[in-house]
Short mmCIF file of C-alpha atoms and ligand atoms in Angstrom, two decimals:
data_model
loop_
_atom_site.label_atom_id
_atom_site.label_comp_id
_atom_site.label_asym_id
_atom_site.label_seq_id
_atom_site.Cartn_x
_atom_site.Cartn_y
_atom_site.Cartn_z
CA MET A 1 123.19 101.69 -163.53
CA LYS A 2 123.50 98.43 -161.57
CA ASN A 3 127.28 98.86 -161.16
CA GLU A 4 126.79 102.45 -160.13
CA ILE A 5 124.34 101.35 -157.41
CA LEU A 6 126.70 98.60 -156.21
CA LYS A 7 129.45 101.22 -155.90
CA TYR A 8 127.43 103.17 -153.34
CA LEU A 9 125.93 100.25 -151.40
CA ASN A 10 127.55 99.60 -148.02
CA HIS A 11 126.28 96.02 -147.90
CA LYS A 12 126.94 92.97 -150.01
CA LEU A 13 123.51 92.21 -151.43
CA SER A 14 122.35 90.06 -154.28
CA VAL A 15 121.11 92.71 -156.70
CA GLU A 16 118.94 92.00 -159.75
CA TYR A 17 118.32 94.92 -162.09
CA PHE A 18 115.64 95.10 -164.80
CA ASP A 19 114.52 97.62 -167.42
CA VAL A 20 110.94 96.64 -166.75
CA LEU A 21 109.01 94.26 -164.48
CA PRO A 22 105.30 93.94 -163.71
CA SER A 23 106.11 94.55 -160.03
CA THR A 24 109.33 94.15 -158.05
CA ASN A 25 107.30 92.96 -155.03
CA ALA A 26 105.60 90.29 -157.15
CA TYR A 27 108.95 89.24 -158.60
CA ILE A 28 110.41 88.73 -155.13
CA LYS A 29 107.33 86.84 -153.96
CA ALA A 30 108.13 84.19 -156.54
CA LYS A 31 111.70 84.05 -155.21
CA ALA A 32 110.89 84.11 -151.51
CA ALA A 33 112.92 80.97 -150.91
CA CYS A 34 116.09 82.99 -151.58
CA ASP A 35 118.23 84.28 -148.74
CA GLU A 36 117.63 87.58 -147.02
CA GLY A 37 119.18 90.45 -148.93
CA LEU A 38 117.88 89.89 -152.45
CA LEU A 39 117.36 93.38 -153.84
CA VAL A 40 115.34 93.72 -157.03
CA ILE A 41 115.26 97.02 -158.90
CA ALA A 42 113.28 97.94 -162.00
CA GLU A 43 113.46 101.12 -164.11
CA ARG A 44 109.71 100.94 -164.54
CA GLN A 45 106.81 98.68 -163.57
CA THR A 46 103.72 97.77 -165.55
CA ALA A 47 101.67 96.52 -162.59
CA GLY A 48 103.13 98.35 -159.60
CA HIS A 49 100.75 98.22 -156.64
CA GLY A 50 100.37 99.96 -153.34
CA ARG A 51 98.38 99.51 -150.15
CA PHE A 52 94.76 98.38 -150.46
CA ASP A 53 95.64 97.02 -153.92
CA ARG A 54 95.80 100.51 -155.35
CA LYS A 55 97.71 100.98 -158.58
CA PHE A 56 101.13 102.54 -158.14
CA HIS A 57 102.12 104.46 -161.27
CA SER A 58 105.66 103.45 -162.08
CA PRO A 59 106.99 105.22 -165.18
CA LYS A 60 110.67 105.71 -165.99
CA ASN A 61 112.64 108.23 -163.90
CA GLY A 62 111.44 106.70 -160.64
CA ILE A 63 113.07 104.14 -158.36
CA TYR A 64 111.14 100.90 -157.89
CA MET A 65 112.78 98.36 -155.66
CA SER A 66 112.01 95.49 -153.32
CA LEU A 67 114.15 93.89 -150.67
CA LEU A 68 113.67 90.37 -149.36
CA LEU A 69 113.93 90.20 -145.57
CA LYS A 70 113.84 87.25 -143.18
CA PRO A 71 113.36 89.13 -139.91
CA THR A 72 112.93 85.95 -137.89
CA PHE A 73 116.70 85.55 -138.07
CA ILE A 74 117.40 89.05 -136.94
CA GLY A 75 114.97 89.80 -134.14
CA PHE A 76 113.59 93.04 -135.51
CA ASP A 77 110.00 94.07 -134.75
CA THR A 78 108.45 93.27 -138.13
CA THR A 79 105.65 95.75 -137.68
CA LEU A 80 108.25 98.50 -137.77
CA ILE A 81 109.85 97.62 -141.10
CA THR A 82 107.66 100.10 -142.98
CA THR A 83 108.34 102.75 -140.36
CA ALA A 84 112.10 102.25 -140.53
CA ALA A 85 111.97 102.33 -144.33
CA ALA A 86 110.02 105.59 -144.36
CA VAL A 87 112.67 107.22 -142.17
CA ALA A 88 115.43 105.72 -144.35
CA VAL A 89 113.85 107.28 -147.45
CA ALA A 90 113.17 110.64 -145.79
CA GLN A 91 116.76 110.86 -144.53
CA ALA A 92 118.23 109.79 -147.89
CA ILE A 93 116.20 112.46 -149.67
CA GLU A 94 117.50 115.09 -147.30
CA GLN A 95 121.09 113.82 -147.49
CA LEU A 96 121.14 114.00 -151.29
CA SER A 97 118.77 116.83 -152.20
CA GLY A 98 118.87 118.99 -149.10
CA LYS A 99 115.06 119.10 -149.20
CA LYS A 100 113.03 118.65 -146.01
CA SER A 101 110.78 115.63 -146.17
CA LYS A 102 107.79 114.68 -144.06
CA ILE A 103 106.11 111.36 -143.36
CA LYS A 104 102.38 110.84 -143.59
CA TRP A 105 101.44 107.96 -141.30
CA VAL A 106 102.18 105.30 -142.03
CA ASN A 107 104.18 104.90 -145.19
CA ASP A 108 104.18 107.94 -147.45
CA VAL A 109 107.02 110.43 -147.78
CA TYR A 110 106.22 113.98 -148.80
CA ILE A 111 108.16 117.03 -149.94
CA GLU A 112 106.20 120.26 -149.66
CA ASN A 113 102.80 118.54 -149.54
CA LYS A 114 103.50 116.34 -152.59
CA LYS A 115 103.90 112.59 -152.25
CA VAL A 116 107.32 111.48 -153.47
CA CYS A 117 107.45 107.94 -152.09
CA GLY A 118 105.18 105.05 -151.16
CA ILE A 119 106.16 101.91 -149.29
CA LEU A 120 104.42 98.55 -149.38
CA THR A 121 105.52 95.82 -147.01
CA GLU A 122 104.09 92.38 -147.72
CA GLY A 123 104.76 89.30 -145.64
CA ALA A 124 103.98 85.63 -145.34
CA VAL A 125 102.98 84.47 -141.87
CA ASN A 126 104.02 80.99 -140.82
CA PRO A 127 100.86 79.31 -139.47
CA LYS A 128 102.85 77.27 -136.94
CA THR A 129 105.00 79.98 -135.41
CA GLN A 130 102.77 82.97 -136.27
CA GLY A 131 106.04 84.70 -137.15
CA PHE A 132 106.93 85.89 -140.63
CA ASP A 133 108.61 83.46 -143.01
CA TYR A 134 109.62 86.43 -145.10
CA VAL A 135 108.85 90.07 -145.61
CA ILE A 136 109.07 91.98 -148.89
CA LEU A 137 109.88 95.63 -148.46
CA GLY A 138 108.78 97.48 -151.60
CA ILE A 139 109.73 101.10 -152.11
CA GLY A 140 108.70 103.40 -154.93
CA ILE A 141 110.27 106.86 -155.19
CA ASN A 142 109.51 109.59 -157.72
CA ALA A 143 113.20 110.45 -158.01
CA PHE A 144 112.73 112.58 -161.13
CA THR A 145 109.56 113.75 -162.88
CA PRO A 146 108.48 111.34 -165.65
CA GLU A 147 109.24 112.57 -169.18
CA ASN A 148 105.56 113.24 -169.94
CA GLY A 149 104.74 114.46 -166.45
CA PHE A 150 102.73 112.59 -163.84
CA ASN A 151 99.61 110.73 -164.88
CA SER A 152 96.47 112.90 -164.64
CA GLU A 153 95.15 110.73 -161.78
CA ILE A 154 98.05 111.77 -159.54
CA GLU A 155 99.39 115.01 -161.02
CA ASN A 156 97.91 117.11 -158.21
CA ILE A 157 99.31 114.99 -155.40
CA ALA A 158 102.61 113.64 -156.71
CA GLY A 159 105.97 115.37 -156.62
CA SER A 160 109.54 114.39 -157.37
CA VAL A 161 112.75 114.57 -155.37
CA PHE A 162 115.05 116.09 -158.01
CA GLU A 163 114.67 118.16 -161.16
CA GLY A 164 116.03 117.10 -164.58
CA PHE A 165 117.68 113.68 -164.68
CA SER A 166 120.95 112.19 -163.42
CA THR A 167 121.93 108.53 -163.44
CA GLN A 168 124.37 109.18 -160.64
CA LEU A 169 121.73 110.71 -158.38
CA MET A 170 119.35 107.81 -159.14
CA ALA A 171 122.05 105.33 -158.14
CA ARG A 172 123.07 107.25 -155.05
CA LEU A 173 119.52 107.68 -153.82
CA THR A 174 118.78 103.98 -154.36
CA ALA A 175 121.85 102.92 -152.39
CA GLN A 176 121.45 105.54 -149.68
CA VAL A 177 117.93 104.37 -148.88
CA ILE A 178 119.15 100.80 -148.44
CA ASN A 179 122.21 101.89 -146.44
CA ASN A 180 120.04 103.97 -144.11
CA PHE A 181 117.52 101.16 -143.72
CA PHE A 182 120.20 98.69 -142.68
CA GLU A 183 121.40 101.09 -139.98
CA PHE A 184 117.99 100.57 -138.37
CA TYR A 185 117.35 96.97 -139.33
CA ILE A 186 120.76 95.44 -138.66
CA LYS A 187 122.55 97.94 -136.45
CA LYS A 188 119.35 98.71 -134.51
CA LYS A 189 119.84 102.48 -134.65
CA GLU A 190 116.81 104.22 -133.16
CA PHE A 191 114.44 105.71 -135.75
CA LEU A 192 111.06 106.35 -134.07
CA THR A 193 112.09 109.77 -132.75
CA ASP A 194 112.91 110.88 -136.28
CA TYR A 195 109.71 109.26 -137.60
CA ARG A 196 107.62 111.24 -135.11
CA SER A 197 109.42 114.50 -135.73
CA ARG A 198 108.79 114.16 -139.48
CA SER A 199 105.11 113.39 -139.05
CA ASN A 200 102.82 115.72 -140.98
CA VAL A 201 99.75 114.42 -139.15
CA LEU A 202 100.51 114.80 -135.44
CA GLY A 203 98.38 117.50 -133.88
CA LYS A 204 96.33 117.83 -137.07
CA GLU A 205 92.65 117.30 -137.88
CA ILE A 206 92.41 114.21 -140.06
CA TYR A 207 89.83 111.83 -141.50
CA VAL A 208 90.04 108.17 -140.55
CA LEU A 209 89.08 106.10 -143.60
CA ARG A 210 87.94 102.56 -142.85
CA ASN A 211 86.03 100.48 -145.40
CA ASP A 212 83.48 103.00 -146.63
CA THR A 213 83.42 105.25 -143.59
CA LYS A 214 85.18 108.57 -143.08
CA VAL A 215 85.34 109.95 -139.53
CA LYS A 216 86.89 113.22 -138.37
CA ALA A 217 89.53 113.00 -135.62
CA THR A 218 92.64 114.65 -134.24
CA ALA A 219 95.97 112.79 -134.50
CA LEU A 220 97.50 112.82 -131.02
CA GLU A 221 100.44 110.48 -130.82
CA ILE A 222 102.42 107.69 -132.50
CA ASP A 223 103.31 104.90 -130.10
CA ASP A 224 106.32 102.55 -130.11
CA LYS A 225 104.48 100.11 -132.39
CA CYS A 226 103.78 102.95 -134.81
CA ARG A 227 100.09 102.93 -133.97
CA LEU A 228 98.41 106.30 -134.37
CA LEU A 229 96.41 107.51 -131.38
CA VAL A 230 93.44 109.58 -132.50
CA LYS A 231 90.66 111.41 -130.69
CA TYR A 232 87.23 111.55 -132.32
CA GLU A 233 84.84 114.48 -132.04
CA ASN A 234 82.74 112.55 -129.48
CA GLY A 235 85.79 112.39 -127.19
CA ASN A 236 86.56 108.71 -127.76
CA THR A 237 90.15 107.77 -128.48
CA GLU A 238 91.50 104.86 -130.52
CA TYR A 239 94.88 103.42 -131.50
CA LEU A 240 94.90 102.86 -135.26
CA ASN A 241 96.83 100.03 -136.89
CA SER A 242 97.93 100.69 -140.42
CA GLY A 243 96.56 97.44 -141.88
CA GLU A 244 92.97 98.35 -142.59
CA ILE A 245 92.96 102.10 -142.10
CA SER A 246 94.23 105.06 -144.01
CA ILE A 247 93.98 108.72 -143.16
CA LYS A 248 93.45 111.95 -145.02
CA ILE A 249 94.80 115.24 -143.78
CA GLU A 250 92.06 117.85 -143.62
C1 BTN B 301 101.62 103.01 -151.60
O1 BTN B 301 101.82 104.18 -151.96
O2 BTN B 301 100.51 102.60 -151.21
C2 BTN B 301 102.77 102.02 -151.64
C3 BTN B 301 103.44 101.97 -152.98
C4 BTN B 301 104.57 100.96 -153.05
C5 BTN B 301 105.16 100.88 -154.43
C6 BTN B 301 106.37 100.00 -154.49
S1 BTN B 301 107.26 100.24 -155.99
C7 BTN B 301 108.21 98.84 -155.70
C8 BTN B 301 107.28 97.79 -155.13
N1 BTN B 301 106.59 97.07 -156.18
C9 BTN B 301 105.28 97.27 -156.16
O3 BTN B 301 104.46 96.76 -156.96
N2 BTN B 301 104.96 98.08 -155.14
C10 BTN B 301 106.13 98.50 -154.40
#
């Protein structure tokens, strides 16, 4: 599989491939001193995690990968790494499966109302410069349905990109996501227009979930920093940052 992935990658990266890891993000964290471009891929994870420390089910037939980035050297707006990655995944899915994919602010990719991908970006801030020493971009894609189906906790919300199983499609999708991401990250190709046009929340009634509160609002706009502008029922508006807030589509 590793050689197959290398065949389709447009960039020379240091790729480490595993049958199983607790978490590819955690693995990279321990290797954060490495150069930008370390790509770690696991066939399954035993302790995959998502935003807000939620468990990310990671059985075989999915793609679990993390990429080590040092954006300080490249001058890319770090807050947009997740955004760029979501577009990279959505485009790769369409390129290889022909299926339309949508993005739920900020980091989930959907096909026909089922989540097929989650993205978790973790970084270490340098206390002196306030910039990032490194960023770990972690991407989990339900490429194919797991052999025993999705876990009961997620079976109603999760979907997969392809039917059946194909090593070649796994390898191509893995590489295509990275190739697309580098178009944005290195070549600075514009991606916010595509991000907005794929949004499945803009114009919709949503719930803003913050700590233990749940407030109804309308999603109005996504700005250039990928903040979501919402209007509450009392008429107040607010720009939401992804860090501490998640949303639920009504
Ligand atoms: C989410 O849905 O909240 C984000 C999920 C991110 C999962 C990926 S899988 C590869 C990497 N390793 C992890 O433990 N998490 C990310």
